Amino acid sequence: MTTVSLSQRAIQIKESQIREASRYCEKFGAINLAQGLPDFPAPEALKEAARAAIAADLNQYADSWGWEKLRVAIAEKMLRDNQITVDPETEITVCCGATEGLNVALMTLINQGDRVLIFEPFYENYIPNLATVGGIPEIITLTPPQWEITQEMIEPAFKKGIKAVIINSPANPTGKVWTRTELELIAKLCLQYDVYAITDEIYEYIIYEQEHISLMSIEGMRDRTILVNGFSKTFCITGWRLGYTIASPELSAAIRRIHDFITISAPAPLQYAALTAMQFGREYFTNMALDYKRKRDMLYPALLEMGFSPVLPQGAYYIWTDSSAIAQDADMAAFRLAKEALVAVVPGTCFSHPDRAKVNGLRFCFAKKDSTIELAVKNLRNLKL
């Protein structure tokens, strides 16, 4: 038998614990409160637009940068909602999901051995994303329930020497919404220490308290920020894999070269359909956030009642809670919930420093039908803590 010689990046990248948690659903017949995919339909107008685009035979390669009309619509959205003026011709790149956007952003900025600051708990993808470019994670752990940062806490990482910082707001898995004060601090340190920022803003419209502020809008950060966003979460189309990056012309030129040779273009008919989503009125976004807040308020008090220690999220559609009430560590807690309560959630090890000996934390997703949440709560209440 031939010995397989794998690259170091292949060895470093582990299987997704989020997808593994979803597999518990099949193994135990559990309810999926793990993966961030809604179990309710996407907007009918959006589906109809996709069907119409396919029927019209818009099925060949799109412009690698993204369909021009979609880029123009994104620029209009950035000015309207983020107070940022963007040139759709030179600063917007439509890509295959925010996942690709984050990867090409890192490929654009990071060399082997460069350090990148991330905040724990962090989105699962950041560690493997860094592994693909040889970046080294510089991790700062935030503390619930506010998850706030201070200059004393984070400046040592900047002094140590980092090339970039990743800001996720609203954040997965904590639901933290970064404040203007915190973003201004990040901006000040980026300018002082010549650091770039990559912002993951995929949940920007799913917000309950405070306001969403793009770091790119903070003074001094316009040309040293790569903004990553997409359509998946806002429009309930996680399977479409449609996202975009926004950056200065110089950064975007590099992003576009890399993107072109990785995926060529995002799916053409879905780009045409996404233009329909961009034309939804303000009422759509308001109602979506209110609906998710209502779902949050169904699950959060139930977790409190059951003896968990949940943190009320300000945004996104996850609830983070300590898991020590049901097991010694997060992995055991997630397994017990799946097996005994038939509810699949994601263990906190997924969002923590890979060398951490012990993690207590679980992520519950509430982007589900009311009936799904109600059944999950019923099952959880039957669990003997």
PDB file of C-alpha atoms in Angstrom, residues 55-317:
ATOM      1  CA  ALA A  55     -34.967  29.173 -17.791  1.00  0.00           C
ATOM      2  CA  ALA A  56     -33.599  32.205 -19.649  1.00  0.00           C
ATOM      3  CA  ASP A  57     -30.376  30.207 -20.077  1.00  0.00           C
ATOM      4  CA  LEU A  58     -28.218  32.534 -18.007  1.00  0.00           C
ATOM      5  CA  ASN A  59     -26.161  29.463 -17.166  1.00  0.00           C
ATOM      6  CA  GLN A  60     -22.670  30.224 -18.478  1.00  0.00           C
ATOM      7  CA  TYR A  61     -19.745  31.936 -16.774  1.00  0.00           C
ATOM      8  CA  ALA A  62     -20.491  35.339 -15.344  1.00  0.00           C
ATOM      9  CA  ASP A  63     -17.943  38.146 -15.296  1.00  0.00           C
ATOM     10  CA  SER A  64     -15.304  36.935 -12.848  1.00  0.00           C
ATOM     11  CA  TRP A  65     -15.709  40.129 -10.801  1.00  0.00           C
ATOM     12  CA  GLY A  66     -19.485  39.642 -10.592  1.00  0.00           C
ATOM     13  CA  TRP A  67     -22.434  40.708 -12.727  1.00  0.00           C
ATOM     14  CA  GLU A  68     -22.202  44.476 -13.172  1.00  0.00           C
ATOM     15  CA  LYS A  69     -25.798  45.233 -12.140  1.00  0.00           C
ATOM     16  CA  LEU A  70     -25.330  43.227  -8.933  1.00  0.00           C
ATOM     17  CA  ARG A  71     -22.117  45.079  -8.120  1.00  0.00           C
ATOM     18  CA  VAL A  72     -23.912  48.386  -8.647  1.00  0.00           C
ATOM     19  CA  ALA A  73     -26.715  47.241  -6.316  1.00  0.00           C
ATOM     20  CA  ILE A  74     -24.164  46.267  -3.672  1.00  0.00           C
ATOM     21  CA  ALA A  75     -22.545  49.711  -3.964  1.00  0.00           C
ATOM     22  CA  GLU A  76     -25.948  51.350  -3.520  1.00  0.00           C
ATOM     23  CA  LYS A  77     -26.589  49.195  -0.448  1.00  0.00           C
ATOM     24  CA  MET A  78     -23.193  50.147   1.039  1.00  0.00           C
ATOM     25  CA  LEU A  79     -23.946  53.860   0.695  1.00  0.00           C
ATOM     26  CA  ARG A  80     -27.508  53.523   1.998  1.00  0.00           C
ATOM     27  CA  ASP A  81     -26.887  51.196   4.936  1.00  0.00           C
ATOM     28  CA  ASN A  82     -23.194  51.608   5.800  1.00  0.00           C
ATOM     29  CA  GLN A  83     -22.463  55.201   4.717  1.00  0.00           C
ATOM     30  CA  ILE A  84     -19.541  53.982   2.615  1.00  0.00           C
ATOM     31  CA  THR A  85     -19.050  55.116  -0.987  1.00  0.00           C
ATOM     32  CA  VAL A  86     -17.839  52.205  -3.118  1.00  0.00           C
ATOM     33  CA  ASP A  87     -16.858  52.027  -6.795  1.00  0.00           C
ATOM     34  CA  PRO A  88     -18.599  48.941  -8.239  1.00  0.00           C
ATOM     35  CA  GLU A  89     -16.127  48.874 -11.134  1.00  0.00           C
ATOM     36  CA  THR A  90     -12.941  48.605  -9.056  1.00  0.00           C
ATOM     37  CA  GLU A  91     -13.807  47.745  -5.433  1.00  0.00           C
ATOM     38  CA  ILE A  92     -16.451  44.976  -5.388  1.00  0.00           C
ATOM     39  CA  THR A  93     -15.823  41.298  -6.165  1.00  0.00           C
ATOM     40  CA  VAL A  94     -18.683  38.785  -6.129  1.00  0.00           C
ATOM     41  CA  CYS A  95     -17.453  35.369  -5.015  1.00  0.00           C
ATOM     42  CA  CYS A  96     -18.640  31.921  -3.967  1.00  0.00           C
ATOM     43  CA  GLY A  97     -19.918  32.737  -0.509  1.00  0.00           C
ATOM     44  CA  ALA A  98     -18.397  34.755   2.303  1.00  0.00           C
ATOM     45  CA  THR A  99     -16.274  31.650   2.916  1.00  0.00           C
ATOM     46  CA  GLU A 100     -14.391  32.180  -0.334  1.00  0.00           C
ATOM     47  CA  GLY A 101     -14.333  35.908   0.364  1.00  0.00           C
ATOM     48  CA  LEU A 102     -12.529  35.352   3.650  1.00  0.00           C
ATOM     49  CA  ASN A 103     -10.079  32.935   2.054  1.00  0.00           C
ATOM     50  CA  VAL A 104      -9.150  35.249  -0.820  1.00  0.00           C
ATOM     51  CA  ALA A 105      -8.821  38.148   1.633  1.00  0.00           C
ATOM     52  CA  LEU A 106      -6.271  36.147   3.619  1.00  0.00           C
ATOM     53  CA  MET A 107      -4.509  34.997   0.432  1.00  0.00           C
ATOM     54  CA  THR A 108      -4.251  38.640  -0.603  1.00  0.00           C
ATOM     55  CA  LEU A 109      -2.698  39.855   2.660  1.00  0.00           C
ATOM     56  CA  ILE A 110      -0.992  37.013   4.489  1.00  0.00           C
ATOM     57  CA  ASN A 111       2.400  35.424   3.884  1.00  0.00           C
ATOM     58  CA  GLN A 112       3.771  32.283   5.513  1.00  0.00           C
ATOM     59  CA  GLY A 113       4.426  33.060   9.174  1.00  0.00           C
ATOM     60  CA  ASP A 114       2.379  36.265   9.372  1.00  0.00           C
ATOM     61  CA  ARG A 115       0.349  36.577  12.547  1.00  0.00           C
ATOM     62  CA  VAL A 116      -3.385  37.342  12.452  1.00  0.00           C
ATOM     63  CA  LEU A 117      -5.372  38.432  15.496  1.00  0.00           C
ATOM     64  CA  ILE A 118      -8.677  36.652  16.137  1.00  0.00           C
ATOM     65  CA  PHE A 119     -11.003  36.841  19.109  1.00  0.00           C
ATOM     66  CA  GLU A 120     -12.117  33.719  20.980  1.00  0.00           C
ATOM     67  CA  PRO A 121     -14.767  32.317  20.790  1.00  0.00           C
ATOM     68  CA  PHE A 122     -14.280  32.618  17.013  1.00  0.00           C
ATOM     69  CA  TYR A 123     -16.009  31.242  13.930  1.00  0.00           C
ATOM     70  CA  GLU A 124     -14.770  27.731  13.180  1.00  0.00           C
ATOM     71  CA  ASN A 125     -13.405  28.588   9.720  1.00  0.00           C
ATOM     72  CA  TYR A 126     -10.784  31.097  10.856  1.00  0.00           C
ATOM     73  CA  ILE A 127      -8.167  28.578  12.049  1.00  0.00           C
ATOM     74  CA  PRO A 128      -8.283  26.368   8.912  1.00  0.00           C
ATOM     75  CA  ASN A 129      -8.480  29.488   6.719  1.00  0.00           C
ATOM     76  CA  LEU A 130      -5.219  30.663   8.269  1.00  0.00           C
ATOM     77  CA  ALA A 131      -3.684  27.210   7.837  1.00  0.00           C
ATOM     78  CA  THR A 132      -4.266  27.374   4.079  1.00  0.00           C
ATOM     79  CA  VAL A 133      -2.069  30.480   3.805  1.00  0.00           C
ATOM     80  CA  GLY A 134       0.466  29.606   6.502  1.00  0.00           C
ATOM     81  CA  GLY A 135      -0.816  32.317   8.831  1.00  0.00           C
ATOM     82  CA  ILE A 136      -0.394  32.036  12.587  1.00  0.00           C
ATOM     83  CA  PRO A 137      -3.421  32.788  14.784  1.00  0.00           C
ATOM     84  CA  GLU A 138      -2.837  35.269  17.582  1.00  0.00           C
ATOM     85  CA  ILE A 139      -5.772  34.581  19.899  1.00  0.00           C
ATOM     86  CA  ILE A 140      -7.314  36.855  22.521  1.00  0.00           C
ATOM     87  CA  THR A 141     -10.069  35.358  24.658  1.00  0.00           C
ATOM     88  CA  LEU A 142     -13.100  37.512  25.405  1.00  0.00           C
ATOM     89  CA  THR A 143     -15.264  37.113  28.492  1.00  0.00           C
ATOM     90  CA  PRO A 144     -19.051  36.828  28.675  1.00  0.00           C
ATOM     91  CA  PRO A 145     -21.543  38.352  28.897  1.00  0.00           C
ATOM     92  CA  GLN A 146     -20.315  41.544  27.181  1.00  0.00           C
ATOM     93  CA  TRP A 147     -17.276  40.110  25.368  1.00  0.00           C
ATOM     94  CA  GLU A 148     -15.747  43.614  25.472  1.00  0.00           C
ATOM     95  CA  ILE A 149     -12.189  44.586  24.549  1.00  0.00           C
ATOM     96  CA  THR A 150      -9.860  47.144  26.103  1.00  0.00           C
ATOM     97  CA  GLN A 151      -6.628  48.687  24.877  1.00  0.00           C
ATOM     98  CA  GLU A 152      -4.730  46.996  27.717  1.00  0.00           C
ATOM     99  CA  MET A 153      -6.081  43.645  26.582  1.00  0.00           C
ATOM    100  CA  ILE A 154      -5.324  43.862  22.880  1.00  0.00           C
ATOM    101  CA  GLU A 155      -2.414  46.267  22.330  1.00  0.00           C
ATOM    102  CA  PRO A 156       0.237  43.663  23.328  1.00  0.00           C
ATOM    103  CA  ALA A 157      -0.823  41.593  20.299  1.00  0.00           C
ATOM    104  CA  PHE A 158      -0.297  44.619  18.029  1.00  0.00           C
ATOM    105  CA  LYS A 159       3.088  45.318  19.631  1.00  0.00           C
ATOM    106  CA  LYS A 160       4.056  41.664  19.130  1.00  0.00           C
ATOM    107  CA  GLY A 161       3.612  42.135  15.413  1.00  0.00           C
ATOM    108  CA  ILE A 162       0.460  41.140  13.531  1.00  0.00           C
ATOM    109  CA  LYS A 163      -0.287  41.623   9.852  1.00  0.00           C
ATOM    110  CA  ALA A 164      -4.074  41.669  10.161  1.00  0.00           C
ATOM    111  CA  VAL A 165      -7.014  41.394  12.544  1.00  0.00           C
ATOM    112  CA  ILE A 166     -10.328  39.653  11.837  1.00  0.00           C
ATOM    113  CA  ILE A 167     -13.452  41.340  13.186  1.00  0.00           C
ATOM    114  CA  ASN A 168     -16.735  39.395  13.091  1.00  0.00           C
ATOM    115  CA  SER A 169     -19.769  41.546  13.888  1.00  0.00           C
ATOM    116  CA  PRO A 170     -22.410  40.470  14.705  1.00  0.00           C
ATOM    117  CA  ALA A 171     -20.308  37.566  15.881  1.00  0.00           C
ATOM    118  CA  ASN A 172     -20.685  33.844  15.495  1.00  0.00           C
ATOM    119  CA  PRO A 173     -20.970  32.100  17.979  1.00  0.00           C
ATOM    120  CA  THR A 174     -21.427  34.749  20.699  1.00  0.00           C
ATOM    121  CA  GLY A 175     -23.858  37.230  19.151  1.00  0.00           C
ATOM    122  CA  LYS A 176     -21.540  40.110  20.126  1.00  0.00           C
ATOM    123  CA  VAL A 177     -22.115  43.360  18.244  1.00  0.00           C
ATOM    124  CA  TRP A 178     -18.965  45.462  18.209  1.00  0.00           C
ATOM    125  CA  THR A 179     -19.482  49.012  19.468  1.00  0.00           C
ATOM    126  CA  ARG A 180     -18.229  52.171  17.791  1.00  0.00           C
ATOM    127  CA  THR A 181     -15.841  52.693  20.723  1.00  0.00           C
ATOM    128  CA  GLU A 182     -14.348  49.222  20.228  1.00  0.00           C
ATOM    129  CA  LEU A 183     -14.031  49.675  16.461  1.00  0.00           C
ATOM    130  CA  GLU A 184     -12.390  53.072  16.918  1.00  0.00           C
ATOM    131  CA  LEU A 185      -9.873  51.414  19.237  1.00  0.00           C
ATOM    132  CA  ILE A 186      -9.147  48.736  16.638  1.00  0.00           C
ATOM    133  CA  ALA A 187      -8.779  51.444  13.984  1.00  0.00           C
ATOM    134  CA  LYS A 188      -6.390  53.475  16.140  1.00  0.00           C
ATOM    135  CA  LEU A 189      -4.154  50.460  16.730  1.00  0.00           C
ATOM    136  CA  CYS A 190      -4.284  49.373  13.078  1.00  0.00           C
ATOM    137  CA  LEU A 191      -3.098  52.823  12.025  1.00  0.00           C
ATOM    138  CA  GLN A 192      -0.444  52.996  14.732  1.00  0.00           C
ATOM    139  CA  TYR A 193       1.019  49.557  14.012  1.00  0.00           C
ATOM    140  CA  ASP A 194       0.324  49.351  10.247  1.00  0.00           C
ATOM    141  CA  VAL A 195      -2.168  46.483  10.490  1.00  0.00           C
ATOM    142  CA  TYR A 196      -4.897  45.494   8.029  1.00  0.00           C
ATOM    143  CA  ALA A 197      -8.408  44.415   8.982  1.00  0.00           C
ATOM    144  CA  ILE A 198     -10.698  41.771   7.528  1.00  0.00           C
ATOM    145  CA  THR A 199     -14.317  42.176   8.577  1.00  0.00           C
ATOM    146  CA  ASP A 200     -16.809  39.316   8.489  1.00  0.00           C
ATOM    147  CA  GLU A 201     -20.209  41.045   8.337  1.00  0.00           C
ATOM    148  CA  ILE A 202     -22.426  38.192   7.125  1.00  0.00           C
ATOM    149  CA  TYR A 203     -24.991  38.755   9.925  1.00  0.00           C
ATOM    150  CA  GLU A 204     -25.191  42.546   9.609  1.00  0.00           C
ATOM    151  CA  TYR A 205     -28.993  42.679   9.256  1.00  0.00           C
ATOM    152  CA  ILE A 206     -29.673  40.141  12.017  1.00  0.00           C
ATOM    153  CA  ILE A 207     -29.309  42.496  14.944  1.00  0.00           C
ATOM    154  CA  TYR A 208     -31.395  43.080  18.084  1.00  0.00           C
ATOM    155  CA  GLU A 209     -29.513  45.559  20.252  1.00  0.00           C
ATOM    156  CA  GLN A 210     -27.119  48.381  19.305  1.00  0.00           C
ATOM    157  CA  GLU A 211     -26.370  49.067  15.628  1.00  0.00           C
ATOM    158  CA  HIS A 212     -24.208  47.465  13.002  1.00  0.00           C
ATOM    159  CA  ILE A 213     -21.144  49.561  12.170  1.00  0.00           C
ATOM    160  CA  SER A 214     -18.669  48.587   9.461  1.00  0.00           C
ATOM    161  CA  LEU A 215     -15.058  49.052  10.520  1.00  0.00           C
ATOM    162  CA  MET A 216     -14.388  50.315   6.980  1.00  0.00           C
ATOM    163  CA  SER A 217     -16.495  53.388   7.833  1.00  0.00           C
ATOM    164  CA  ILE A 218     -14.210  54.361  10.718  1.00  0.00           C
ATOM    165  CA  GLU A 219     -11.721  57.134   9.910  1.00  0.00           C
ATOM    166  CA  GLY A 220      -8.447  55.812   8.522  1.00  0.00           C
ATOM    167  CA  MET A 221      -9.737  52.293   7.757  1.00  0.00           C
ATOM    168  CA  ARG A 222     -11.164  52.779   4.251  1.00  0.00           C
ATOM    169  CA  ASP A 223      -8.038  51.546   2.441  1.00  0.00           C
ATOM    170  CA  ARG A 224      -6.773  49.047   4.989  1.00  0.00           C
ATOM    171  CA  THR A 225      -9.976  47.008   5.407  1.00  0.00           C
ATOM    172  CA  ILE A 226     -11.277  44.090   3.352  1.00  0.00           C
ATOM    173  CA  LEU A 227     -15.000  43.793   4.034  1.00  0.00           C
ATOM    174  CA  VAL A 228     -16.502  40.312   3.544  1.00  0.00           C
ATOM    175  CA  ASN A 229     -20.259  39.791   3.299  1.00  0.00           C
ATOM    176  CA  GLY A 230     -22.831  37.699   1.473  1.00  0.00           C
ATOM    177  CA  PHE A 231     -26.434  36.769   0.842  1.00  0.00           C
ATOM    178  CA  SER A 232     -26.674  33.429   2.673  1.00  0.00           C
ATOM    179  CA  LYS A 233     -27.907  34.451   6.099  1.00  0.00           C
ATOM    180  CA  THR A 234     -29.939  37.543   5.239  1.00  0.00           C
ATOM    181  CA  PHE A 235     -31.954  35.860   2.519  1.00  0.00           C
ATOM    182  CA  CYS A 236     -32.085  32.277   3.822  1.00  0.00           C
ATOM    183  CA  ILE A 237     -30.060  30.856   0.906  1.00  0.00           C
ATOM    184  CA  THR A 238     -27.040  29.245   2.583  1.00  0.00           C
ATOM    185  CA  GLY A 239     -26.792  26.688  -0.231  1.00  0.00           C
ATOM    186  CA  TRP A 240     -26.422  29.296  -2.982  1.00  0.00           C
ATOM    187  CA  ARG A 241     -22.847  30.156  -1.928  1.00  0.00           C
ATOM    188  CA  LEU A 242     -22.994  33.791  -2.953  1.00  0.00           C
ATOM    189  CA  GLY A 243     -20.889  36.456  -1.279  1.00  0.00           C
ATOM    190  CA  TYR A 244     -18.709  39.462  -1.990  1.00  0.00           C
ATOM    191  CA  THR A 245     -15.669  41.418  -0.879  1.00  0.00           C
ATOM    192  CA  ILE A 246     -15.191  45.186  -0.790  1.00  0.00           C
ATOM    193  CA  ALA A 247     -11.730  46.704  -0.694  1.00  0.00           C
ATOM    194  CA  SER A 248      -9.617  49.478  -2.185  1.00  0.00           C
ATOM    195  CA  PRO A 249      -8.828  49.213  -5.912  1.00  0.00           C
ATOM    196  CA  GLU A 250      -5.296  47.991  -5.132  1.00  0.00           C
ATOM    197  CA  LEU A 251      -6.483  45.255  -2.780  1.00  0.00           C
ATOM    198  CA  SER A 252      -9.433  44.355  -5.007  1.00  0.00           C
ATOM    199  CA  ALA A 253      -7.168  43.895  -8.028  1.00  0.00           C
ATOM    200  CA  ALA A 254      -5.260  41.234  -6.100  1.00  0.00           C
ATOM    201  CA  ILE A 255      -8.453  39.677  -4.737  1.00  0.00           C
ATOM    202  CA  ARG A 256      -9.857  39.415  -8.256  1.00  0.00           C
ATOM    203  CA  ARG A 257      -6.750  37.697  -9.633  1.00  0.00           C
ATOM    204  CA  ILE A 258      -6.858  35.074  -6.890  1.00  0.00           C
ATOM    205  CA  HIS A 259     -10.636  34.623  -7.085  1.00  0.00           C
ATOM    206  CA  ASP A 260     -10.482  34.160 -10.874  1.00  0.00           C
ATOM    207  CA  PHE A 261      -8.135  31.198 -10.625  1.00  0.00           C
ATOM    208  CA  ILE A 262      -9.929  29.580  -7.678  1.00  0.00           C
ATOM    209  CA  THR A 263     -13.569  29.621  -8.806  1.00  0.00           C
ATOM    210  CA  ILE A 264     -13.654  31.802 -11.982  1.00  0.00           C
ATOM    211  CA  SER A 265     -17.043  33.233 -11.018  1.00  0.00           C
ATOM    212  CA  ALA A 266     -19.942  32.864  -8.621  1.00  0.00           C
ATOM    213  CA  PRO A 267     -22.977  30.963 -10.019  1.00  0.00           C
ATOM    214  CA  ALA A 268     -24.351  33.075 -12.859  1.00  0.00           C
ATOM    215  CA  PRO A 269     -28.127  32.485 -12.544  1.00  0.00           C
ATOM    216  CA  LEU A 270     -27.967  33.009  -8.791  1.00  0.00           C
ATOM    217  CA  GLN A 271     -26.255  36.359  -9.271  1.00  0.00           C
ATOM    218  CA  TYR A 272     -29.160  37.448 -11.477  1.00  0.00           C
ATOM    219  CA  ALA A 273     -31.591  36.226  -8.818  1.00  0.00           C
ATOM    220  CA  ALA A 274     -29.683  38.035  -6.048  1.00  0.00           C
ATOM    221  CA  LEU A 275     -30.474  41.342  -7.722  1.00  0.00           C
ATOM    222  CA  THR A 276     -34.100  40.685  -6.755  1.00  0.00           C
ATOM    223  CA  ALA A 277     -33.022  40.316  -3.117  1.00  0.00           C
ATOM    224  CA  MET A 278     -31.166  43.619  -3.268  1.00  0.00           C
ATOM    225  CA  GLN A 279     -34.419  45.310  -4.252  1.00  0.00           C
ATOM    226  CA  PHE A 280     -36.340  44.128  -1.179  1.00  0.00           C
ATOM    227  CA  GLY A 281     -37.614  47.071   0.834  1.00  0.00           C
ATOM    228  CA  ARG A 282     -36.608  48.040   4.361  1.00  0.00           C
ATOM    229  CA  GLU A 283     -39.645  46.186   5.684  1.00  0.00           C
ATOM    230  CA  TYR A 284     -38.065  42.843   4.746  1.00  0.00           C
ATOM    231  CA  PHE A 285     -34.966  43.449   6.879  1.00  0.00           C
ATOM    232  CA  THR A 286     -36.963  44.860   9.795  1.00  0.00           C
ATOM    233  CA  ASN A 287     -39.359  41.916   9.843  1.00  0.00           C
ATOM    234  CA  MET A 288     -36.549  39.394   9.518  1.00  0.00           C
ATOM    235  CA  ALA A 289     -34.724  40.796  12.540  1.00  0.00           C
ATOM    236  CA  LEU A 290     -37.942  40.942  14.565  1.00  0.00           C
ATOM    237  CA  ASP A 291     -38.741  37.337  13.673  1.00  0.00           C
ATOM    238  CA  TYR A 292     -35.298  36.128  14.723  1.00  0.00           C
ATOM    239  CA  LYS A 293     -35.563  38.143  17.945  1.00  0.00           C
ATOM    240  CA  ARG A 294     -38.855  36.393  18.675  1.00  0.00           C
ATOM    241  CA  LYS A 295     -37.201  33.017  18.089  1.00  0.00           C
ATOM    242  CA  ARG A 296     -34.288  34.033  20.305  1.00  0.00           C
ATOM    243  CA  ASP A 297     -36.769  34.924  23.029  1.00  0.00           C
ATOM    244  CA  MET A 298     -38.382  31.484  22.727  1.00  0.00           C
ATOM    245  CA  LEU A 299     -35.128  29.599  23.308  1.00  0.00           C
ATOM    246  CA  TYR A 300     -33.165  31.844  25.689  1.00  0.00           C
ATOM    247  CA  PRO A 301     -35.544  31.741  28.707  1.00  0.00           C
ATOM    248  CA  ALA A 302     -35.995  27.997  28.262  1.00  0.00           C
ATOM    249  CA  LEU A 303     -32.216  27.496  28.524  1.00  0.00           C
ATOM    250  CA  LEU A 304     -32.141  29.678  31.648  1.00  0.00           C
ATOM    251  CA  GLU A 305     -34.976  27.701  33.178  1.00  0.00           C
ATOM    252  CA  MET A 306     -33.152  24.432  32.512  1.00  0.00           C
ATOM    253  CA  GLY A 307     -30.063  25.507  34.451  1.00  0.00           C
ATOM    254  CA  PHE A 308     -27.807  26.592  31.616  1.00  0.00           C
ATOM    255  CA  SER A 309     -25.982  29.939  31.677  1.00  0.00           C
ATOM    256  CA  PRO A 310     -26.846  31.415  28.271  1.00  0.00           C
ATOM    257  CA  VAL A 311     -25.583  34.779  27.050  1.00  0.00           C
ATOM    258  CA  LEU A 312     -28.314  36.882  25.430  1.00  0.00           C
ATOM    259  CA  PRO A 313     -27.065  37.571  21.876  1.00  0.00           C
ATOM    260  CA  GLN A 314     -27.190  41.105  20.488  1.00  0.00           C
ATOM    261  CA  GLY A 315     -27.088  39.815  16.920  1.00  0.00           C
ATOM    262  CA  ALA A 316     -26.729  36.747  14.636  1.00  0.00           C
ATOM    263  CA  TYR A 317     -28.903  33.708  15.343  1.00  0.00           C
TER     264      TYR A 317
END
